[in-house]
Tab-separated table of C-alpha atoms in Angstrom:
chain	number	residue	atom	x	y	z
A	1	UNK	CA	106.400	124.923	103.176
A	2	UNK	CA	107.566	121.782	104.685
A	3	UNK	CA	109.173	118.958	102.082
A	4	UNK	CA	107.699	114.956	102.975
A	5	UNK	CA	111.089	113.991	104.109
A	6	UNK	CA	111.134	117.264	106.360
A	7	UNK	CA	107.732	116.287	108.014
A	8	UNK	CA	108.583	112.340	107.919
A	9	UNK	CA	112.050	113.190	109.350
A	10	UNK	CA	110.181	115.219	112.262
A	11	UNK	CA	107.678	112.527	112.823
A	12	UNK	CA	110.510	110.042	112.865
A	13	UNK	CA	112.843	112.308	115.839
A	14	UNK	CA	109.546	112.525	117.500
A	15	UNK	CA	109.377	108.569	117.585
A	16	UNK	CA	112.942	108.378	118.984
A	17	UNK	CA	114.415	107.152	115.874
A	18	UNK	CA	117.917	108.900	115.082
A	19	UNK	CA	117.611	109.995	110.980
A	20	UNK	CA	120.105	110.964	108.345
A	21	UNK	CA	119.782	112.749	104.644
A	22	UNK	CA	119.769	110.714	101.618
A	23	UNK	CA	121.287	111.872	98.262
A	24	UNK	CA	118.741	112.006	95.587
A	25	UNK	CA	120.423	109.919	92.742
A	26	UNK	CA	119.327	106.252	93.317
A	27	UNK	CA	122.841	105.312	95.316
A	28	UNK	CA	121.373	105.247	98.500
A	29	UNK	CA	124.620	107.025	99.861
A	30	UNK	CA	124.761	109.575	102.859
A	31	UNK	CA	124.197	113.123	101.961
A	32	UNK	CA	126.589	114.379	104.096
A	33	UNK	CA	130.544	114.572	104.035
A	34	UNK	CA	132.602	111.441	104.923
A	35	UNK	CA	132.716	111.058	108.951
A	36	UNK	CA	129.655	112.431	109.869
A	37	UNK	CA	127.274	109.932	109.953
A	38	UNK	CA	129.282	108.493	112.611
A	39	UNK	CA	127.824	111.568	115.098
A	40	UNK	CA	123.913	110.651	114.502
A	41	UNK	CA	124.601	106.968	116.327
A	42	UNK	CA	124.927	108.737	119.303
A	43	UNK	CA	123.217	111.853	118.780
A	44	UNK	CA	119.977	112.995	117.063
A	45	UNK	CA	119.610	115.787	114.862
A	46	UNK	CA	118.456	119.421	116.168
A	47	UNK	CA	116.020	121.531	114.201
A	48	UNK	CA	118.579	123.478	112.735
A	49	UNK	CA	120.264	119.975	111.021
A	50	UNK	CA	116.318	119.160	109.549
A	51	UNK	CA	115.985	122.578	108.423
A	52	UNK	CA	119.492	122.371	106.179
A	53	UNK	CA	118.857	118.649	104.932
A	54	UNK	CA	115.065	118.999	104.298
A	55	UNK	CA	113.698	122.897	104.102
A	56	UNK	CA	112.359	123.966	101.240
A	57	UNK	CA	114.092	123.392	98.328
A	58	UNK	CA	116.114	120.313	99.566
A	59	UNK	CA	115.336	116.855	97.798
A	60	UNK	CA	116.951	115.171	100.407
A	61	UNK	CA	115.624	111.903	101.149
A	62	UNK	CA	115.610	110.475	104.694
A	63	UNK	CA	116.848	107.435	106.295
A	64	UNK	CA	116.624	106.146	109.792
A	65	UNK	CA	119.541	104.696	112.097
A	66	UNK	CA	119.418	101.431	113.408
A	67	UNK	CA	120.694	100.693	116.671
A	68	UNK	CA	121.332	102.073	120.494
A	69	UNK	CA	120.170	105.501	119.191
A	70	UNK	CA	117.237	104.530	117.805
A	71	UNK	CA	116.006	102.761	120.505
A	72	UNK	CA	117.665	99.178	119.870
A	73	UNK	CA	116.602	99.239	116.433
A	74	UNK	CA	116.648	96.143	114.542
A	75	UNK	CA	114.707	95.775	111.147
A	76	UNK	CA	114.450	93.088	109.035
A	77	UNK	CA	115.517	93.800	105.608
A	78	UNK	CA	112.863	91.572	102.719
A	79	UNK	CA	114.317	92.131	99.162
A	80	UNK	CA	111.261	90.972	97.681
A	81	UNK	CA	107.256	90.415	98.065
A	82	UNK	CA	108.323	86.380	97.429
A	83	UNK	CA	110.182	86.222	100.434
A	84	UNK	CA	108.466	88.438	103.201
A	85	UNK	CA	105.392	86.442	102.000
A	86	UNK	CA	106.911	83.030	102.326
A	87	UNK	CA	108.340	84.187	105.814
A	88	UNK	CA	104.710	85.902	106.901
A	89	UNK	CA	103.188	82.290	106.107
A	90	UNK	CA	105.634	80.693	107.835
A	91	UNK	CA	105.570	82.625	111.062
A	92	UNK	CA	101.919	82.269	110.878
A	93	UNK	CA	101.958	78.398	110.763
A	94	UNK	CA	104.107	78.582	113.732
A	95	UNK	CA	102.507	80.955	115.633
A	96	UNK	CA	104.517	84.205	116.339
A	97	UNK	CA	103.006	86.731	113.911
A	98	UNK	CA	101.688	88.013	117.032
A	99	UNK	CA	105.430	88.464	118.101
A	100	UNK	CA	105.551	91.615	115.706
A	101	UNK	CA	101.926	92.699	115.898
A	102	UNK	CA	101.695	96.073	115.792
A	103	UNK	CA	105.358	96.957	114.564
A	104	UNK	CA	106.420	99.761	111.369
A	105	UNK	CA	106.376	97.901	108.064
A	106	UNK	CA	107.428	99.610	105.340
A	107	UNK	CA	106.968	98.920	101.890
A	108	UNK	CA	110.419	99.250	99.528
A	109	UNK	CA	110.514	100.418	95.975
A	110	UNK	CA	111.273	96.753	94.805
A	111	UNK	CA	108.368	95.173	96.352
A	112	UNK	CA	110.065	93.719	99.464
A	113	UNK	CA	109.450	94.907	103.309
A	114	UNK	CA	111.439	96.348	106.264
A	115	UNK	CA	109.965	95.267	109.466
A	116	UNK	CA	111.108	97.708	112.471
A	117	UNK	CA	111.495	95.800	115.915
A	118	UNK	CA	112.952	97.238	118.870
A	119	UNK	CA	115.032	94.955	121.111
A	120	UNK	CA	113.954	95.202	124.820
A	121	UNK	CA	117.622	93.964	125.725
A	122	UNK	CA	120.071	95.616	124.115
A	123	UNK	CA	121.385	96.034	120.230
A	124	UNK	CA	122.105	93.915	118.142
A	125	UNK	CA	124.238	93.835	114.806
A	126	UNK	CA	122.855	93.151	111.463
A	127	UNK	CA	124.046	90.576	108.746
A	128	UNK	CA	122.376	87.936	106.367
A	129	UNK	CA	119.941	85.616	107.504
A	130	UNK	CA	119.061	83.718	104.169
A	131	UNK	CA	120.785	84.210	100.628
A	132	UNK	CA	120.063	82.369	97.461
A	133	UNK	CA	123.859	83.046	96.014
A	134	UNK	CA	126.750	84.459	97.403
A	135	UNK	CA	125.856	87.777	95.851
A	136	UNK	CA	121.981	87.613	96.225
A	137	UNK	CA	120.381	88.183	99.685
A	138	UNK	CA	117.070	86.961	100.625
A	139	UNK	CA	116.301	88.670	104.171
A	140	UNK	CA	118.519	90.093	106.218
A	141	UNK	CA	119.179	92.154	108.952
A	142	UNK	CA	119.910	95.996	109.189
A	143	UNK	CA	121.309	96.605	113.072
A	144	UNK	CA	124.052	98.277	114.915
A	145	UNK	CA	126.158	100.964	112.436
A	146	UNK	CA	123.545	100.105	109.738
A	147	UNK	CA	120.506	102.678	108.211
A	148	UNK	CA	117.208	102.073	106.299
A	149	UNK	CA	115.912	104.691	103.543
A	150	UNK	CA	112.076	105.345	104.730
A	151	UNK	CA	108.811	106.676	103.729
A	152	UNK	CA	109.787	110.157	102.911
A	153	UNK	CA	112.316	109.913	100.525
A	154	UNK	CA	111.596	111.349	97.140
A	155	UNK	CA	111.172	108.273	94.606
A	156	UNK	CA	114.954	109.218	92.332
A	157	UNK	CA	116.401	107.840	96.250
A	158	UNK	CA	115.884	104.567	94.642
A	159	UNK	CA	117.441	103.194	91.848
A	160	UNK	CA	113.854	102.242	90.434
A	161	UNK	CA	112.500	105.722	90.820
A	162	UNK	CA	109.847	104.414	92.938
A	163	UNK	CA	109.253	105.334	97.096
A	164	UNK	CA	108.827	103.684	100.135
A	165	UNK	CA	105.738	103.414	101.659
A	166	UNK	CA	104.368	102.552	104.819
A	167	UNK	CA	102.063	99.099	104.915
A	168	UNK	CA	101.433	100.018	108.500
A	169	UNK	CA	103.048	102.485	110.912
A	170	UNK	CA	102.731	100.880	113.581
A	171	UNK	CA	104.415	102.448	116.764
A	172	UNK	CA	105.495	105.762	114.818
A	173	UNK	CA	103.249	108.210	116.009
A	174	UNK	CA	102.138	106.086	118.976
A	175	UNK	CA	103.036	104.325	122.082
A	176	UNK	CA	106.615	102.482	120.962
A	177	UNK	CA	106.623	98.330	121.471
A	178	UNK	CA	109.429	96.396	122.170
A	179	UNK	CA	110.393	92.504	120.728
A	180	UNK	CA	112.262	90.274	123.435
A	181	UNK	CA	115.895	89.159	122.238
A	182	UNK	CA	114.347	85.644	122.355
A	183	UNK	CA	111.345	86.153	120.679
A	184	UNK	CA	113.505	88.349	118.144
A	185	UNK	CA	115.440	85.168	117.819
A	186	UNK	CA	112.752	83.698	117.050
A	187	UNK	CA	111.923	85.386	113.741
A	188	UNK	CA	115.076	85.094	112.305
A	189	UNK	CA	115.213	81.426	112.688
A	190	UNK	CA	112.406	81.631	110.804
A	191	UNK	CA	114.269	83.691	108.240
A	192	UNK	CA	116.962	81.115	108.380
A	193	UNK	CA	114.954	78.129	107.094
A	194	UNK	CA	114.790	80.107	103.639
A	195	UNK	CA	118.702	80.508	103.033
A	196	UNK	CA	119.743	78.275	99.628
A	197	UNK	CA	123.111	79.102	100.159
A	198	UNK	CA	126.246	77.077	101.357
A	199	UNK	CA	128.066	77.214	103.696
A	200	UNK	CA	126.161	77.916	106.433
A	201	UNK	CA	125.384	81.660	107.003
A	202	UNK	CA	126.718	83.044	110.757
A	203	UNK	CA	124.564	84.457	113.336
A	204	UNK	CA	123.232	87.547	112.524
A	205	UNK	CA	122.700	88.501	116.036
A	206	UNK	CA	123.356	88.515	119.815
């Protein structure tokens, strides 16, 4: 009997997006040995590797690589409901929710969102788009070298001991859309207005 992360990892191959396994303890770490990660950037994972992570009787959650290998995956990382809601509004006064109609958003365990775009152009590299403190992030973004934990992953993945969900899934399991760099831009200017923080945060992307 297939495990949700086995099936969600499948869905997710099947999708074009490059996955990894998850430890089970809340620390969001790799569960695989140090230096292997590295190899699912530029390759995905064969039956065999789904079968050992996720069969039956693994509680291996999954995660899903940003970047080249994932299609130009870029998603923007929400910590909360406060400020994906604040940024929805705000890209709705200006205009350009239709700029991501139609893309993955994913619920996390704390209440905030991951929005999956796909850069037509190339990568791009994540960092922090809008922090209240030095050591408290607002939005951000999750690129190049990066992962995301995703629906799938048994709820003790999370340090809350609650799962992610899926608010809409978007291109998984359909035709896949693509976000121009510019337009991409775009929305995290948008996520820029919302940083509290001094000095200025760099650019988060290409």
């Amino acid at each position: 009997m297939s495990t949700p992360a086995h099936t969600a990892a499948t869905e997710y191959l099947a999708a074009g997006l490059s996955v990894i396994p998850i430890r089970d303890d809340g620390s969001k770490a790799p569960r695989l040995a140090r230096g292997e990660v590295e190899q699912y950037r530029e390759r995905t994972a064969n039956d065999r590797e789904l079968e050992s992570w996720f069969g039956h009787g693994h509680t291996s959650g999954v995660a899903v690589v940003c970047g080249v290998i994932s299609g130009n995956l870029a998603v923007l990382d929400f910590e909360s409901f406060i400020a994906w809601s604040n940024w929805l509004k705000r890209c709705d006064e200006l205009g350009l929710s239709s700029l991501f109609a139609g893309f993955p958003i994913v619920q996390t365990p704390k209440g905030g969102r991951h929005l999956y775009c796909r850069i037509a152009e190339g990568w791009v590299p994540g960092g922090k788009l809008a922090m209240r403190s030095k050591s408290e992030t607002l939005i951000e973004v999750r690129g190049q070298g990066h992962y995301v934990l995703a629906p799938g992953c048994p709820a003790g993945c999370h340090e809350t001991n609650k799962e992610y969900v899926f608010e809409s899934r978007g291109w998984i399991g359909g035709d896949s859309k693509t976000i121009s760099l510019t337009d991409y831009e775009l929305l995290c200017n948008v996520a820029k207005e919302f940083n509290e923080y001094a000095p200025e945060i760099g650019r988060a992307h290409v």
